[in-house]
Structures are given as C-alpha cells and as structure tokens.
XYZ file of C-alpha atoms in Angstrom:
573
model
C -120.689 -17.333 48.496
C -121.081 -16.711 52.528
C -124.280 -16.351 54.482
C -124.297 -12.435 54.076
C -124.040 -12.851 50.539
C -127.166 -15.092 49.939
C -128.981 -12.685 52.432
C -128.118 -9.717 49.828
C -129.169 -11.721 47.327
C -132.607 -12.094 49.001
C -132.387 -8.649 49.486
C -132.318 -7.956 46.077
C -135.068 -9.859 45.102
C -133.657 -12.994 43.381
C -133.992 -16.628 44.992
C -131.648 -18.768 42.981
C -133.462 -22.247 42.458
C -132.284 -25.611 41.761
C -134.357 -28.398 40.043
C -133.730 -31.744 41.626
C -135.311 -35.318 39.465
C -134.551 -38.784 39.942
C -135.328 -42.184 38.668
C -134.755 -45.411 40.387
C -134.324 -47.479 37.207
C -132.845 -47.075 33.991
C -136.221 -48.277 32.154
C -137.596 -45.722 30.017
C -134.862 -43.023 29.949
C -133.883 -43.752 26.365
C -137.429 -42.209 25.331
C -137.926 -39.133 23.967
C -139.953 -37.885 27.068
C -138.993 -39.654 30.262
C -139.746 -39.209 33.909
C -137.158 -37.104 34.657
C -138.536 -34.587 31.882
C -141.909 -34.969 33.190
C -140.046 -33.733 36.703
C -138.280 -30.971 35.024
C -141.075 -29.277 33.480
C -143.503 -29.370 36.652
C -140.757 -27.926 38.556
C -140.217 -25.372 35.977
C -144.113 -24.329 35.823
C -143.858 -24.090 39.756
C -140.726 -21.964 39.719
C -142.409 -19.777 36.826
C -145.495 -19.689 38.958
C -143.192 -17.901 41.787
C -141.690 -15.789 39.478
C -143.105 -12.490 41.372
C -140.967 -13.438 44.501
C -138.046 -13.095 42.666
C -137.467 -17.299 41.889
C -135.215 -17.689 38.941
C -134.415 -20.849 37.063
C -130.742 -21.184 36.464
C -129.106 -23.282 33.333
C -127.496 -26.278 35.660
C -129.654 -29.705 35.635
C -129.097 -32.159 38.338
C -130.471 -35.313 37.395
C -130.225 -38.669 38.194
C -131.408 -41.770 36.075
C -130.959 -45.353 37.651
C -130.209 -44.548 41.354
C -131.959 -45.420 44.301
C -133.362 -43.339 46.941
C -132.037 -45.461 49.849
C -128.823 -43.775 49.711
C -127.128 -40.138 48.887
C -124.268 -41.642 47.095
C -125.424 -39.909 43.343
C -123.812 -37.914 41.267
C -126.137 -35.428 40.692
C -127.347 -34.925 44.295
C -123.827 -34.612 45.578
C -123.047 -31.996 42.749
C -126.224 -29.953 43.979
C -125.111 -30.058 47.994
C -121.917 -29.196 46.980
C -123.126 -25.807 44.992
C -125.659 -25.147 47.944
C -122.675 -25.451 50.251
C -121.029 -23.064 47.848
C -123.775 -20.732 48.250
C -124.857 -21.233 44.666
C -128.623 -22.320 45.272
C -131.186 -20.991 48.116
C -133.715 -23.315 47.031
C -134.028 -26.970 46.013
C -137.470 -27.480 44.290
C -138.244 -31.034 43.530
C -141.650 -32.809 42.391
C -141.867 -34.966 45.038
C -139.881 -35.405 48.633
C -139.266 -39.151 48.143
C -137.097 -37.961 44.995
C -134.781 -36.329 47.098
C -134.467 -38.906 49.236
C -136.458 -42.136 51.321
C -134.598 -42.002 54.234
C -134.966 -39.698 57.394
C -131.383 -40.185 58.764
C -130.238 -39.162 55.174
C -132.369 -36.393 55.154
C -131.218 -35.326 58.173
C -127.976 -34.903 56.913
C -129.441 -32.888 53.768
C -131.136 -30.834 55.902
C -128.115 -29.753 58.095
C -126.319 -28.694 54.687
C -129.329 -26.440 53.996
C -129.452 -24.855 57.227
C -125.964 -23.788 57.375
C -126.292 -21.756 54.343
C -129.505 -20.608 54.961
C -131.553 -22.325 51.932
C -134.801 -23.551 51.824
C -136.313 -27.087 50.386
C -139.716 -27.506 48.243
C -141.875 -30.203 46.792
C -144.019 -29.219 44.151
C -146.911 -31.853 45.065
C -146.388 -31.693 48.911
C -146.729 -28.089 50.025
C -144.631 -27.063 53.283
C -141.353 -24.918 54.494
C -138.771 -26.258 56.513
C -138.218 -22.907 58.072
C -140.872 -23.693 60.425
C -141.580 -26.206 62.671
C -145.192 -27.396 61.338
C -143.380 -27.781 58.098
C -140.442 -29.762 59.621
C -143.059 -32.059 61.550
C -145.042 -32.391 58.301
C -141.470 -33.127 56.327
C -140.599 -36.046 58.758
C -144.252 -37.406 58.540
C -143.807 -37.885 54.502
C -140.530 -38.990 54.973
C -141.690 -41.590 57.158
C -144.349 -42.689 55.014
C -141.393 -42.876 51.937
C -139.127 -45.189 53.897
C -141.766 -47.761 54.844
C -142.818 -47.506 51.118
C -139.283 -48.138 50.059
C -138.933 -50.928 52.528
C -142.431 -52.592 51.599
C -141.253 -52.611 48.045
C -138.270 -54.211 49.313
C -140.258 -57.129 51.001
C -142.485 -57.405 48.208
C -139.575 -57.974 46.080
C -138.091 -60.444 47.883
C -140.701 -62.837 48.671
C -141.532 -62.645 44.916
C -137.866 -63.581 44.409
C -138.125 -66.409 46.934
C -141.231 -68.167 45.797
C -140.078 -67.848 42.017
C -136.631 -69.501 43.304
C -138.978 -72.340 45.073
C -140.306 -72.859 41.798
C -137.236 -73.068 40.355
C -137.223 -70.132 38.392
C -133.874 -68.374 37.226
C -134.409 -64.929 38.711
C -131.366 -63.114 36.330
C -127.965 -61.832 36.782
C -125.318 -62.675 34.805
C -125.775 -66.619 33.599
C -122.701 -68.516 34.542
C -119.828 -70.479 32.077
C -122.290 -73.037 30.399
C -125.866 -71.082 30.443
C -127.266 -68.269 28.726
C -130.307 -66.430 29.430
C -133.479 -65.888 26.954
C -136.472 -65.039 28.039
C -135.873 -65.633 31.571
C -134.678 -68.933 30.991
C -131.166 -70.901 30.904
C -130.657 -72.514 27.843
C -127.111 -74.505 27.837
C -124.178 -73.524 25.464
C -122.492 -76.836 24.492
C -119.365 -75.772 23.797
C -119.014 -74.224 27.364
C -121.155 -77.001 28.946
C -118.129 -79.434 27.628
C -115.706 -77.162 29.600
C -117.332 -77.509 32.904
C -117.498 -81.304 32.620
C -113.994 -80.989 31.766
C -113.589 -79.256 34.736
C -115.034 -81.458 36.929
C -113.982 -84.390 35.713
C -110.194 -83.501 35.732
C -110.412 -81.845 39.622
C -111.803 -85.617 40.465
C -108.682 -86.827 38.773
C -105.901 -84.612 39.993
C -107.615 -83.568 43.314
C -106.293 -80.493 43.483
C -107.731 -76.763 42.220
C -104.126 -75.763 42.225
C -103.080 -78.205 39.417
C -106.367 -77.890 37.685
C -105.863 -74.435 37.012
C -102.394 -74.677 35.684
C -103.920 -77.466 33.526
C -106.498 -75.162 32.216
C -103.969 -72.469 31.680
C -101.858 -74.724 29.803
C -104.707 -75.648 27.203
C -105.650 -71.825 27.095
C -109.351 -72.635 28.549
C -110.590 -69.051 29.958
C -113.549 -67.937 31.818
C -116.702 -66.751 30.300
C -116.806 -63.298 28.605
C -119.736 -61.020 27.946
C -120.460 -57.551 26.981
C -122.004 -54.987 29.286
C -124.829 -52.506 28.639
C -122.189 -49.953 28.290
C -120.394 -52.110 25.042
C -117.404 -53.037 27.875
C -116.140 -56.744 27.090
C -115.617 -58.312 30.789
C -114.511 -61.775 31.376
C -112.037 -64.310 29.000
C -109.271 -64.625 31.274
C -107.606 -67.498 32.986
C -109.449 -68.752 35.632
C -108.401 -67.932 39.453
C -108.265 -70.424 42.263
C -111.123 -69.191 43.532
C -113.149 -68.891 40.504
C -112.611 -72.443 40.003
C -114.064 -73.493 43.820
C -116.998 -71.088 42.961
C -117.749 -73.074 39.647
C -116.878 -77.146 41.132
C -119.530 -75.884 44.394
C -122.183 -74.331 42.016
C -125.339 -76.431 42.308
C -126.923 -74.760 39.442
C -124.427 -77.188 37.366
C -126.811 -79.969 39.069
C -129.839 -78.403 37.380
C -130.737 -76.966 40.962
C -131.763 -73.210 42.157
C -130.310 -72.042 45.284
C -131.739 -69.583 47.710
C -130.376 -68.215 51.306
C -128.913 -72.023 51.574
C -131.923 -73.972 50.446
C -131.628 -75.970 46.987
C -134.752 -76.139 44.558
C -135.254 -78.295 41.681
C -134.397 -75.895 38.880
C -136.270 -75.590 35.541
C -132.906 -75.801 33.328
C -131.171 -78.970 32.210
C -128.133 -79.833 34.657
C -124.747 -80.146 33.083
C -122.893 -82.121 35.630
C -124.663 -85.960 36.340
C -124.920 -86.931 39.837
C -122.029 -89.411 40.328
C -119.493 -86.966 39.071
C -120.916 -84.056 41.158
C -120.983 -86.476 44.355
C -117.243 -87.483 43.565
C -116.033 -83.703 43.425
C -117.738 -82.580 46.789
C -116.283 -85.286 48.408
C -113.245 -84.599 47.482
C -113.449 -81.163 48.054
C -114.828 -82.219 51.510
C -111.807 -84.439 51.773
C -109.132 -81.552 50.991
C -110.916 -79.326 53.374
C -110.543 -81.834 56.618
C -106.893 -82.182 55.367
C -106.192 -79.129 55.621
C -108.012 -78.318 58.792
C -107.116 -81.214 60.519
C -102.967 -80.731 59.719
C -102.664 -83.153 57.618
C -100.352 -81.281 55.152
C -98.029 -81.378 57.920
C -98.497 -84.435 59.624
C -98.386 -86.696 56.736
C -100.723 -89.869 57.009
C -99.657 -93.599 56.624
C -100.040 -93.997 53.159
C -99.371 -98.017 53.464
C -101.960 -98.772 56.004
C -103.318 -101.705 55.907
C -101.141 -103.095 52.923
C -97.899 -104.121 54.302
C -96.966 -107.769 55.279
C -93.856 -109.108 56.516
C -91.917 -112.141 55.252
C -94.234 -114.197 57.703
C -97.131 -112.798 56.502
C -97.966 -110.784 59.678
C -99.532 -107.556 58.983
C -97.443 -104.633 59.688
C -99.170 -101.632 61.733
C -98.088 -97.466 61.821
C -97.374 -96.559 64.400
C -95.020 -93.309 65.667
C -92.281 -92.136 68.179
C -91.493 -88.755 69.044
C -87.945 -87.541 70.253
C -86.977 -84.039 71.334
C -90.500 -82.796 69.279
C -89.560 -84.687 66.455
C -92.514 -87.496 64.913
C -90.478 -90.630 63.648
C -93.401 -92.941 61.695
C -92.479 -96.614 61.577
C -94.583 -99.661 59.891
C -94.490 -102.206 62.675
C -94.590 -105.923 62.229
C -98.045 -106.989 64.807
C -96.024 -109.449 67.073
C -93.536 -106.433 67.930
C -96.588 -104.598 69.575
C -98.992 -107.273 70.862
C -98.518 -107.303 74.705
C -98.133 -110.705 75.044
C -95.260 -111.101 72.695
C -91.879 -112.294 74.382
C -89.546 -112.445 71.848
C -89.123 -108.920 70.305
C -86.157 -109.905 67.914
C -89.203 -111.621 65.546
C -90.968 -109.143 63.014
C -89.870 -106.090 61.210
C -89.864 -102.015 62.276
C -88.986 -99.840 59.072
C -89.215 -96.621 58.688
C -92.370 -95.045 56.698
C -90.599 -92.702 54.602
C -88.309 -95.351 53.391
C -90.668 -98.005 52.539
C -93.332 -95.259 51.185
C -90.769 -94.058 49.096
C -89.944 -96.915 47.482
C -93.304 -98.613 46.964
C -94.122 -94.542 45.505
C -91.168 -94.710 42.924
C -92.106 -98.160 41.627
C -95.565 -97.119 40.853
C -94.819 -93.958 39.105
C -92.116 -96.005 36.920
C -95.118 -98.195 36.236
C -97.635 -95.391 35.461
C -95.491 -93.060 33.060
C -94.061 -95.995 31.186
C -96.511 -96.639 27.987
C -95.381 -100.283 27.409
C -96.502 -101.531 31.069
C -99.909 -99.649 31.201
C -100.423 -101.053 27.486
C -99.326 -104.707 28.599
C -101.347 -104.890 31.784
C -104.873 -102.945 30.333
C -105.484 -103.688 27.036
C -108.797 -101.692 26.474
C -110.775 -102.768 22.968
C -111.399 -98.856 22.384
C -108.092 -97.569 20.940
C -108.924 -93.570 21.995
C -109.565 -94.698 25.256
C -106.770 -97.084 25.302
C -104.656 -93.858 24.399
C -106.275 -91.449 27.246
C -105.717 -94.067 29.677
C -102.021 -94.153 28.951
C -101.783 -90.420 28.784
C -103.740 -89.689 31.926
C -101.663 -92.123 34.068
C -98.413 -90.737 32.552
C -99.661 -87.563 33.813
C -100.786 -88.586 37.182
C -97.134 -90.240 37.382
C -95.199 -87.267 36.703
C -97.090 -84.699 39.100
C -97.421 -87.319 41.917
C -95.836 -85.075 44.066
C -98.203 -82.572 43.844
C -101.083 -84.712 44.635
C -102.560 -84.257 47.793
C -101.951 -87.063 50.457
C -105.743 -88.247 50.660
C -105.309 -88.508 46.765
C -102.172 -90.540 46.923
C -103.864 -92.605 49.496
C -106.981 -93.043 47.447
C -104.843 -94.392 44.627
C -102.978 -96.868 46.721
C -105.697 -98.037 48.250
C -107.716 -98.987 44.919
C -104.589 -100.376 43.008
C -102.601 -102.061 45.408
C -103.803 -105.161 47.027
C -101.145 -105.784 49.293
C -97.195 -105.277 49.630
C -95.302 -108.306 50.854
C -91.902 -107.228 52.312
C -89.017 -109.852 52.182
C -85.487 -109.915 53.396
C -84.204 -108.555 49.630
C -86.975 -107.058 48.071
C -90.546 -105.807 48.059
C -93.448 -107.367 46.233
C -96.507 -104.929 45.131
C -99.557 -106.880 44.009
C -101.093 -104.275 41.868
C -104.889 -104.933 40.072
C -104.048 -103.026 36.752
C -107.707 -103.023 35.642
C -108.675 -100.823 38.441
C -106.815 -97.641 37.088
C -109.558 -97.314 34.305
C -112.066 -96.810 36.554
C -110.044 -94.607 38.696
C -109.204 -92.450 35.740
C -112.967 -92.501 34.687
C -111.851 -94.128 31.382
C -114.931 -96.152 29.756
C -113.834 -99.134 28.209
C -114.081 -102.868 27.710
C -110.828 -104.859 28.571
C -109.674 -107.069 25.499
C -109.230 -110.327 27.766
C -110.742 -110.981 31.313
C -107.101 -112.515 32.341
C -106.089 -108.734 32.659
C -108.027 -108.614 35.872
C -105.587 -111.071 37.650
C -102.703 -109.154 40.187
C -99.849 -108.074 38.760
C -96.641 -107.898 41.015
C -94.326 -105.082 40.958
C -91.078 -105.790 42.925
C -88.414 -103.482 44.057
C -85.202 -105.264 44.873
C -84.062 -103.995 48.797
C -81.742 -104.719 51.504
C -82.495 -104.946 55.236
C -79.855 -104.177 57.955
C -80.894 -104.631 61.604
C -79.240 -102.357 63.980
C -81.074 -103.357 67.236
C -84.594 -102.988 66.835
C -83.946 -100.202 63.729
C -84.201 -101.893 60.277
C -82.522 -99.753 57.769
C -83.348 -100.316 54.052
C -80.607 -99.980 51.022
C -82.927 -99.473 47.859
C -80.997 -100.999 44.678
C -80.917 -98.630 41.730
C -81.088 -94.954 41.597
C -84.827 -93.291 42.198
C -85.566 -91.490 39.074
C -88.189 -89.374 40.842
C -85.790 -88.750 43.976
C -84.673 -85.127 45.120
C -81.645 -84.459 46.929
C -81.483 -84.010 50.581
C -78.687 -83.043 52.103
C -77.844 -84.188 55.675
C -77.290 -80.924 57.701
C -75.497 -82.760 60.502
C -73.151 -84.206 57.794
C -72.092 -81.365 55.906
C -71.610 -79.381 59.605
C -69.410 -82.399 60.469
C -67.352 -81.438 57.492
C -67.336 -77.639 57.721
C -66.134 -78.227 60.969
C -63.409 -80.643 60.143
C -61.881 -78.207 57.607
C -61.747 -75.553 60.428
C -59.991 -77.985 62.871
C -57.419 -78.953 59.957
C -56.971 -74.978 59.237
C -56.332 -74.780 63.331
C -53.590 -77.657 63.270
C -52.020 -76.328 60.075
C -51.730 -72.707 62.026
C -50.728 -74.523 65.194
C -46.894 -73.921 64.993
C -46.529 -77.315 66.893
C -49.149 -76.892 69.441
C -49.879 -80.187 70.683
C -53.176 -82.004 69.827
C -54.053 -81.767 73.458
C -54.127 -78.493 73.721
C -55.933 -77.802 70.375
C -58.398 -79.952 71.462
C -58.946 -78.565 75.037
C -58.950 -75.022 72.946
C -61.995 -76.335 70.653
C -63.613 -77.711 73.563
C -63.517 -81.142 72.616
C -61.487 -84.338 73.516
C -58.291 -85.354 72.052
C -59.587 -88.416 70.076
C -62.939 -86.180 68.775
C -60.506 -83.956 67.958
C -58.215 -86.446 66.199
C -61.493 -88.280 64.012
C -62.720 -84.751 62.719
C -59.367 -84.064 61.492
C -59.075 -87.094 59.666
C -62.313 -85.999 58.022
C -60.873 -83.082 56.406
C -58.926 -85.467 53.915
C -61.885 -87.299 52.308
C -62.196 -87.823 48.694
C -63.523 -84.322 46.429
C -66.327 -86.555 44.979
C -67.363 -87.750 48.565
C -67.541 -84.581 49.663
C -69.534 -83.239 46.723
C -71.716 -85.956 47.005
C -72.709 -85.226 50.795
C -72.830 -81.396 49.965
C -75.407 -82.603 46.758
C -77.655 -85.284 48.975
C -76.174 -87.601 47.264
C -74.402 -89.817 49.818
C -75.573 -93.765 50.788
C -78.599 -93.906 52.684
C -77.016 -95.367 55.345
C -74.157 -92.713 55.837
C -74.974 -90.526 58.672
C -72.932 -88.059 60.726
C -72.761 -90.804 63.749
C -71.350 -93.427 61.232
C -68.890 -91.410 59.471
C -67.294 -90.645 63.004
C -67.631 -94.091 64.240
C -64.817 -95.259 61.503
C -61.774 -94.236 64.178
C -59.416 -95.685 61.243
C -60.819 -94.438 57.949
C -58.260 -95.118 55.404
C -56.455 -92.389 53.900
C -56.340 -93.439 50.111
C -59.421 -92.513 48.070
C -60.640 -95.387 47.114
C -60.627 -97.215 50.258
C -62.503 -94.415 51.501
C -65.185 -94.910 48.820
C -65.524 -98.849 49.443
C -65.425 -98.274 53.088
C -68.082 -95.620 52.992
C -70.776 -97.531 50.167
C -69.535 -94.481 47.219
C -68.018 -97.780 45.290
C-alpha cells in the first residue's frame, strides 16, 4: 500500500495495528500461559482502549520466542517490517520498548522503515509518541537504558562463567567424546573413554594425524553422536583431521577446564594420564616445528651420530649445493678436519643411499614376525602378539611417517652403524622396541637386552672423493625412480638413428653439424639406439643398476652390439 493509501485509511477512521512480542529464552514457552501470551493480552487490551480512535488488531501474530533483543535478525520481526513496508500496518504495539530491540543502532533502522511508511510505534507501559521530538528523546533515553541493561547482564554472566570455571566447574555445552553431562557435571562414559585413549596412544605411535584418521576409518570408529532438542541426530561420522587435532589438544581430557587460554583443575575425572598427554603434545609440537621450518622439503640427516667408518671414525652429515640442488653426504671426520693432509683416508657417502640401505634392512626386521619374536620375548602372550602386530604395521607404513618420527625410531633402536668395505653392520637394541611402541611386558630373559647386529651386504666403489654404494639384493620397499637424463639420452639416440636411416647417404659429419653436435658424439649416441630391448625397458622403469648414469653410458665408446655382452658390461647380467 502506498503512503496515499495509508492516509486514506487513517482518514476513514481505521488504524491497523500489529502486536509484537519477544522472549529471550525458550524456557517456559511450553507452558499453557507463557510470557508471549501475557504480552499479547496486555497489548490487545491497550488496542481495545483505543477503539474510539479506530484502532483494530488484525489476526496475524508476530511472536519471537527464544530470540535475543541484541539483533533484529528475528523471523517474526522481519515479517513485521516487511508488512510495514508493504503498508499493511500503521501502528506497532509492544509491551515494552526493549521487546522490540535493545540496541540504539538497530532501532534507528526500524524508525527509518516506520517513517518511510508514515507508521508509528507504541509501548503499552511506556507512553510516548515517535512523531514528536520529545517522543523521540524519550525513546532514545529508554533505549539507552535498555542497551545498558543488556550489556550489564552480559558482563554479569561472563563474570559468573569465569568464576565458575576457575573452580573447575563444567559450564554447559555439548560434552566431548568420552563424557556425558548430568546435574551440571561431567561423567566418564567408559566405552567412549577407551576410544579417546586409543586415539592418543595411536597418535603417539604413528606420529601422524593423517595415518591416524585412516586407521580409525578402517576400524569403523566414528565421532560422538547426540540428539538435538528438535530431535535431529547429529554426529556419528568419520573423524576429520581437524576434529582429531581438537581431541588431541583438548585439555578437558587431562581433567582441566580452560577459560580464555587459562587452565584450571576441573571437578571431572581425567581420561588421559600425564605421560601420554606429554608425549602427544611433544609430537604435535615437533610436527608443527617441522612444517614451519621446512624440514618436509629439506629432509633431516636420519643417521646423524650413528655412523662410523671402517677405522672407527665418526661420520658427520654435510651437504653441497650445485646449480640450486642440495646434495647430502655422510663424511668421515678426518676428511673435514682442517689439519688433515691425507685426503684419501675415510669415506664420503651419499646420504640418500646409505639411509635407504639402513631403512630397508630395519623395515625387513620389523615386518618379520619371527625376527621380532626371537629378539624380544615377553612373558605375556597377548603383549607379544600386540608387539609383533604393531612392529609389522610400523614397518609397512614407514614411508608415510614424518621424518621426526623416523629419526626417533632410529635414535631409540640403533646403537651404532659400522660401514665396512663390504657390508653395513647395524647394532640394534631390540628390547627398546616395546617401550617405543608402548607395549607393557616383562622380557623372559635378560639376555635379550644384548645388541643384535643386522648386516647389509654392499660394495663401495671410489671415484676420486666420491663413493658409490652398490647394495646386494633387491630392496622390497624400494620404488622405481626412472632417471630422466638416461631416458632423454635414449630418446635422442633413437631420433639420431632415424635421421641416419632417412639421410640418403648424407655423411655423418654433415648430419652431426645439422644436429649441433660433434661427429664423435653423434656416433656414440647412434650406438645407444641398438641397446637390448630389456635394457631399454629397465631404464624406462627405473630398474637400471644404481651406478648406470647418462654420463657412464655415454662413456662406453665401444659399446658391444651383442645383447648379452651389453648386459654384462652395463651391469644387467
């Protein structure tokens, strides 16, 4: 309805009123006669007293039960404002001004809508007229006190919550997994508490939330579920990584109540003991430091402090940079001392190769139930089975563990590693594995505390200061890594060969010049196009010998043409 239509309605003697009621909480709304109905009856009586002025009350009700006056984002109020804007309401009647709003800013917005349609506002217990300046002043004073009252109530509630939490009291909300609320207190749910303990223990073992999430999903362990007041079922789904982080950092499980970053001893029973809590928090902090420092991209030296060469010299981690690439090594101490004159003494081994050799051997030991059983015999058969199962699990998921967790395993299990000319000897302390995996059990014999040696057969080849390590036997955990330079070399060799076939008698020198290479390089590359098919396939799959590089392949000036001789010369036999 337009302003003109509203004016015609007033001139006809009819003033359409709307009653608005509000209650901040839902408490008591289920009663037969509640606060909303009391407000409505008072407003109806006031409208009836103004019947001689033409006031009428339409059947539409605008009731907001359980909505705060701190905002105007309320369903009934929004419907009322829409009806005012449409010209269906000329006067809004409320019991008190604070039922409409407790904010001056929000009421200013409402007044704009009222003024735009020529509508007015009436509070039954607070008589004023918003169309006059005095009425507006009175309204602003009343609203200021209403807003002040709301802020004081808020401060009082916050102070009460802070004081209660300092005493360790649970102040409501949805109880976390492992607890239920009863009479304002948290009580432990035994079945859920076991899940919480399992989450903490497995994270301490795995050191990775991603691995923990996958394991919980595989075991069908879901989050806490509950029913809302409206009867809707919530939760009971797979844990997200964020939810697991919140559980692992929730001090409630340590029996504490947290308020504004401060922890206070709680009245409830803790689920997690202090040692397990400390271990989990240390692992979380280590993983955070790893992400922040970039050690995910710059892999740490896993064997630092453990390696010794054949002469008993400690091998120190070092690195070199070339063309933006970082190369890591373990170097014998004599090679890096300033007063060393004999530079041929000691070893300088690429870090990746020896770390791979040691890791592979340790993983083979972990996944072999017989080896673990022979090394660690516990008096409790169930503890023995758990130890073997967890050791196998760690061995299989080793590559997915964070570098800090791998380093912790090495430091705890390995006493020292001796690098000889033909083998690597890993001195292991097996009994430490049960402590590392949090398996409680008594060894059957004290002899199991002795060091066990795991050996890896190798061959060391020296080329100047470089040492190439050849490991005997296939690594069951190794993944194929094709050499991009080797593959590019073979592709270029096939292209040169095709150019030669289609040359129609063009001399080698002319073809080499056309390709921008020397005649000798052109000749050597064409020879590579006649490699045995199985050698080419092995290079494409990344299964070539470790020491077969693009430079070494090119160095064979007289590469045999027979396939079996090629396999022998290149190390495939």
